[in-house]
Coordinates of C-alpha atoms in Angstrom, one line a residue:
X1169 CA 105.4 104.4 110.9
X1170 CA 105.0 100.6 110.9
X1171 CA 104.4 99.4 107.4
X1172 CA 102.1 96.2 107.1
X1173 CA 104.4 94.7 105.3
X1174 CA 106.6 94.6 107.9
X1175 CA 104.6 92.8 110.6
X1176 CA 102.5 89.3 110.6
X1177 CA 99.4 88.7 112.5
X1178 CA 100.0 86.6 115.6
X1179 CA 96.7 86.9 116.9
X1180 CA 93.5 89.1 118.7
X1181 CA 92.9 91.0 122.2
X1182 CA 90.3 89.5 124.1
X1183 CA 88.6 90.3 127.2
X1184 CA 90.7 92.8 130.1
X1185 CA 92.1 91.2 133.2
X1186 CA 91.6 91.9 136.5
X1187 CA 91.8 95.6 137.2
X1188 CA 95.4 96.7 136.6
X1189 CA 95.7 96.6 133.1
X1190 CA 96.2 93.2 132.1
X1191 CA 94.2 91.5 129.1
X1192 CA 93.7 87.8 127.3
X1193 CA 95.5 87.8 124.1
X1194 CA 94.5 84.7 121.7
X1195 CA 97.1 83.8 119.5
X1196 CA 97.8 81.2 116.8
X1197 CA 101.3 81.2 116.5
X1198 CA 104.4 79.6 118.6
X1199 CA 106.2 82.6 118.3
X1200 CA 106.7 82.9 122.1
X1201 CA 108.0 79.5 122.2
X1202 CA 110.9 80.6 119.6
X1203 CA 111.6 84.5 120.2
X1204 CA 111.8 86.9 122.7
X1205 CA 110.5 90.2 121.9
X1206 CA 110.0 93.2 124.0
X1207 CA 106.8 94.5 122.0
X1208 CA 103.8 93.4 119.8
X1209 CA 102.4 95.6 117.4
X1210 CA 98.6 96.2 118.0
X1211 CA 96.1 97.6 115.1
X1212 CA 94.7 100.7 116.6
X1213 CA 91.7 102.4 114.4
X1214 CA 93.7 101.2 111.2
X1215 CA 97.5 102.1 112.2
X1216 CA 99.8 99.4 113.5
X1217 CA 101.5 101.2 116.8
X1218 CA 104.1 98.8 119.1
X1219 CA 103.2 98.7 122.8
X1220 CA 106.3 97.5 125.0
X1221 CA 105.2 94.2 127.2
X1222 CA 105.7 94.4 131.2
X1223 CA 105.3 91.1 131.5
X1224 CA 102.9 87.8 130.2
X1225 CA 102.1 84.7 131.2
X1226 CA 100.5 81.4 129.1
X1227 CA 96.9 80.7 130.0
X1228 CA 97.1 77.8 127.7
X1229 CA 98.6 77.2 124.3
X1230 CA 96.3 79.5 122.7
X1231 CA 96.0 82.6 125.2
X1232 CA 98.1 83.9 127.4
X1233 CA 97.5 87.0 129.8
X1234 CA 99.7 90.3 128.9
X1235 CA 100.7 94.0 130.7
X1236 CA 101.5 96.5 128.4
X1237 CA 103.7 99.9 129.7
X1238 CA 101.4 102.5 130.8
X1239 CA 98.4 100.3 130.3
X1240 CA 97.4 101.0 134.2
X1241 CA 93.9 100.6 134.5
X1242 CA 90.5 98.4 133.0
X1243 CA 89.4 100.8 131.6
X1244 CA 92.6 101.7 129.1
X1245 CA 92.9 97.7 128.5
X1246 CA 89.3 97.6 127.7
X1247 CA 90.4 99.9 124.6
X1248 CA 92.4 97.5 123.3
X1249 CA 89.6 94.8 123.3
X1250 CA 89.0 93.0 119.7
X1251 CA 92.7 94.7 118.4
X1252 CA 94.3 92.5 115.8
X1253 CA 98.2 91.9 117.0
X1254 CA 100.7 91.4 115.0
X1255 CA 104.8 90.3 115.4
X1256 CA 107.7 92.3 113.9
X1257 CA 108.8 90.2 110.4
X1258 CA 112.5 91.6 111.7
X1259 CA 112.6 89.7 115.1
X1260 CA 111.3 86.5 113.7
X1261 CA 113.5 86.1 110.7
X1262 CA 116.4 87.0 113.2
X1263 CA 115.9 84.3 115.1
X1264 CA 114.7 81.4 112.8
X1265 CA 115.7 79.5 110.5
X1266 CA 112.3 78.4 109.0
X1267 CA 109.7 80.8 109.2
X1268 CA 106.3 80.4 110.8
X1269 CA 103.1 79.3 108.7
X1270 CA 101.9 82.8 109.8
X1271 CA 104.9 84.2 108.4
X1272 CA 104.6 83.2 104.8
X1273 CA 101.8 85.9 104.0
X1274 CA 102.4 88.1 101.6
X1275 CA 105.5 85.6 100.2
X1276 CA 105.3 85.0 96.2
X1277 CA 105.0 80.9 95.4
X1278 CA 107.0 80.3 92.4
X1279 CA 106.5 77.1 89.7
X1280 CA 109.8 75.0 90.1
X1281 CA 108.7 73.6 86.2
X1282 CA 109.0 76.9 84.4
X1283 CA 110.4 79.9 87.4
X1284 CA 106.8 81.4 86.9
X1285 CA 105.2 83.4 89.8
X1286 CA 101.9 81.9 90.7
X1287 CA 100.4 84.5 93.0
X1288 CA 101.3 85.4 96.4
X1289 CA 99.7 84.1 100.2
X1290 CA 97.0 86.1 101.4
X1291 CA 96.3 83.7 104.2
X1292 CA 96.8 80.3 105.5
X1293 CA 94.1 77.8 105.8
X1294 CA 93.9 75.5 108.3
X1295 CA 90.8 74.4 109.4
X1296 CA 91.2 71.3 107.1
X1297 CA 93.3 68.1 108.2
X1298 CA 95.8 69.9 105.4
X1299 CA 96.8 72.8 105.4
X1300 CA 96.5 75.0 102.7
X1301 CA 97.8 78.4 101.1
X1302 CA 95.4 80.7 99.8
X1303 CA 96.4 82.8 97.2
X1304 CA 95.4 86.6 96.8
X1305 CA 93.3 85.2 94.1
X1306 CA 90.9 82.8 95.6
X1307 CA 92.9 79.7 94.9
X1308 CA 94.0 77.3 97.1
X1309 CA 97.1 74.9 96.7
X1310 CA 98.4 72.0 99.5
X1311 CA 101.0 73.4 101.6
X1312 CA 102.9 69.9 101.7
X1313 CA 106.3 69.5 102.6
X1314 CA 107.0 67.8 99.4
X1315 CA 105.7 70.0 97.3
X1316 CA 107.9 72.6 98.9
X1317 CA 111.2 72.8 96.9
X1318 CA 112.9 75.9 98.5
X1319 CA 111.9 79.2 101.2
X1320 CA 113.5 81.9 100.2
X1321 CA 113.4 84.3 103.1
X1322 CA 115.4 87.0 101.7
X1323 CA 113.1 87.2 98.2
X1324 CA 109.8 86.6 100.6
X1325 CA 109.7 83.8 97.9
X1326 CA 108.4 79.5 97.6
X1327 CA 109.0 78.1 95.2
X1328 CA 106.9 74.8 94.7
X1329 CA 106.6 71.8 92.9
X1330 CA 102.9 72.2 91.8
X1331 CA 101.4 68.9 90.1
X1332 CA 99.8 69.1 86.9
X1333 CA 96.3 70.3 86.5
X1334 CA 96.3 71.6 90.2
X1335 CA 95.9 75.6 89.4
X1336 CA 93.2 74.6 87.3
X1337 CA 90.7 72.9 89.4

């Protein structure tokens, strides 16, 4: 069974097709762009289950059109309509260097000062002009490149130069 832990979300299922199985599938990652993969992992009723890719194709830089294996008809894709996806954590450390912003959920951000945990990333937030981690807690703190000290993809760890007096606001 795939374990949450083990998977990042990529994106949602949108509408079905055409007729032969194919459907929209919104994403907000460059994964594509930087792995091959021959699945996704789709949230079906609450369990993450992998379906195998025939074949996609980029609508745009947002959507692009998939066909899953044995996914034959409108009807089956139409089941899938709304279905969070996600991308193996396995595949994408494999193949980069530096993860994705996507891929820093569930990492622990560490204080540089004192070696502290902080909390870990329950999301990323990025409908400001900067982006933001948002901690399980509520709190948000600058995602900056300089406050950055060191990723840790091994430990799932950052650990950050936070300014003083920032946790507290």
């Amino acid at each position: 069974m795939i374990k949450q832990e083990e998977v990042y979300k990529i994106g949602r299922v949108g509408k079905t097709h055409g007729v032969k199985g194919e459907v929209s599938l919104h994403f907000d990652d460059d994964i594509f762009d930087r792995v091959d993969a021959d699945y996704l992992v789709l949230e079906v009723d609450g369990i993450l289950i992998p379906f195998f890719m025939e074949e996609y194709r980029f609508r745009n830089d947002t959507v692009c059109l998939v066909k899953f294996c044995d996914i034959d008809t409108q009807q089956r894709a139409a089941e899938l309509t709304g279905c969070e996806v996600y991308f193996p954590r396995v595949l994408a450390e494999e193949a980069d260097e530096e993860p994705s912003l996507n891929n820093l959920v569930g990492f622990q951000i560490i204080d540089a000062v004192d070696g502290l945990p902080i909390g870990s990333i329950a999301g990323i937030e990025d409908s400001t002009a900067n982006l933001l981690f948002e901690l399980e807690d509520g709190r948000l703190i600058p995602a900056n490149d300089d406050l950055v000290a060191n990723i840790d993809i091994e430990k799932r760890q950052i650990t950050m130069n936070i300014p003083k007096g920032l946790l507290e606001i």
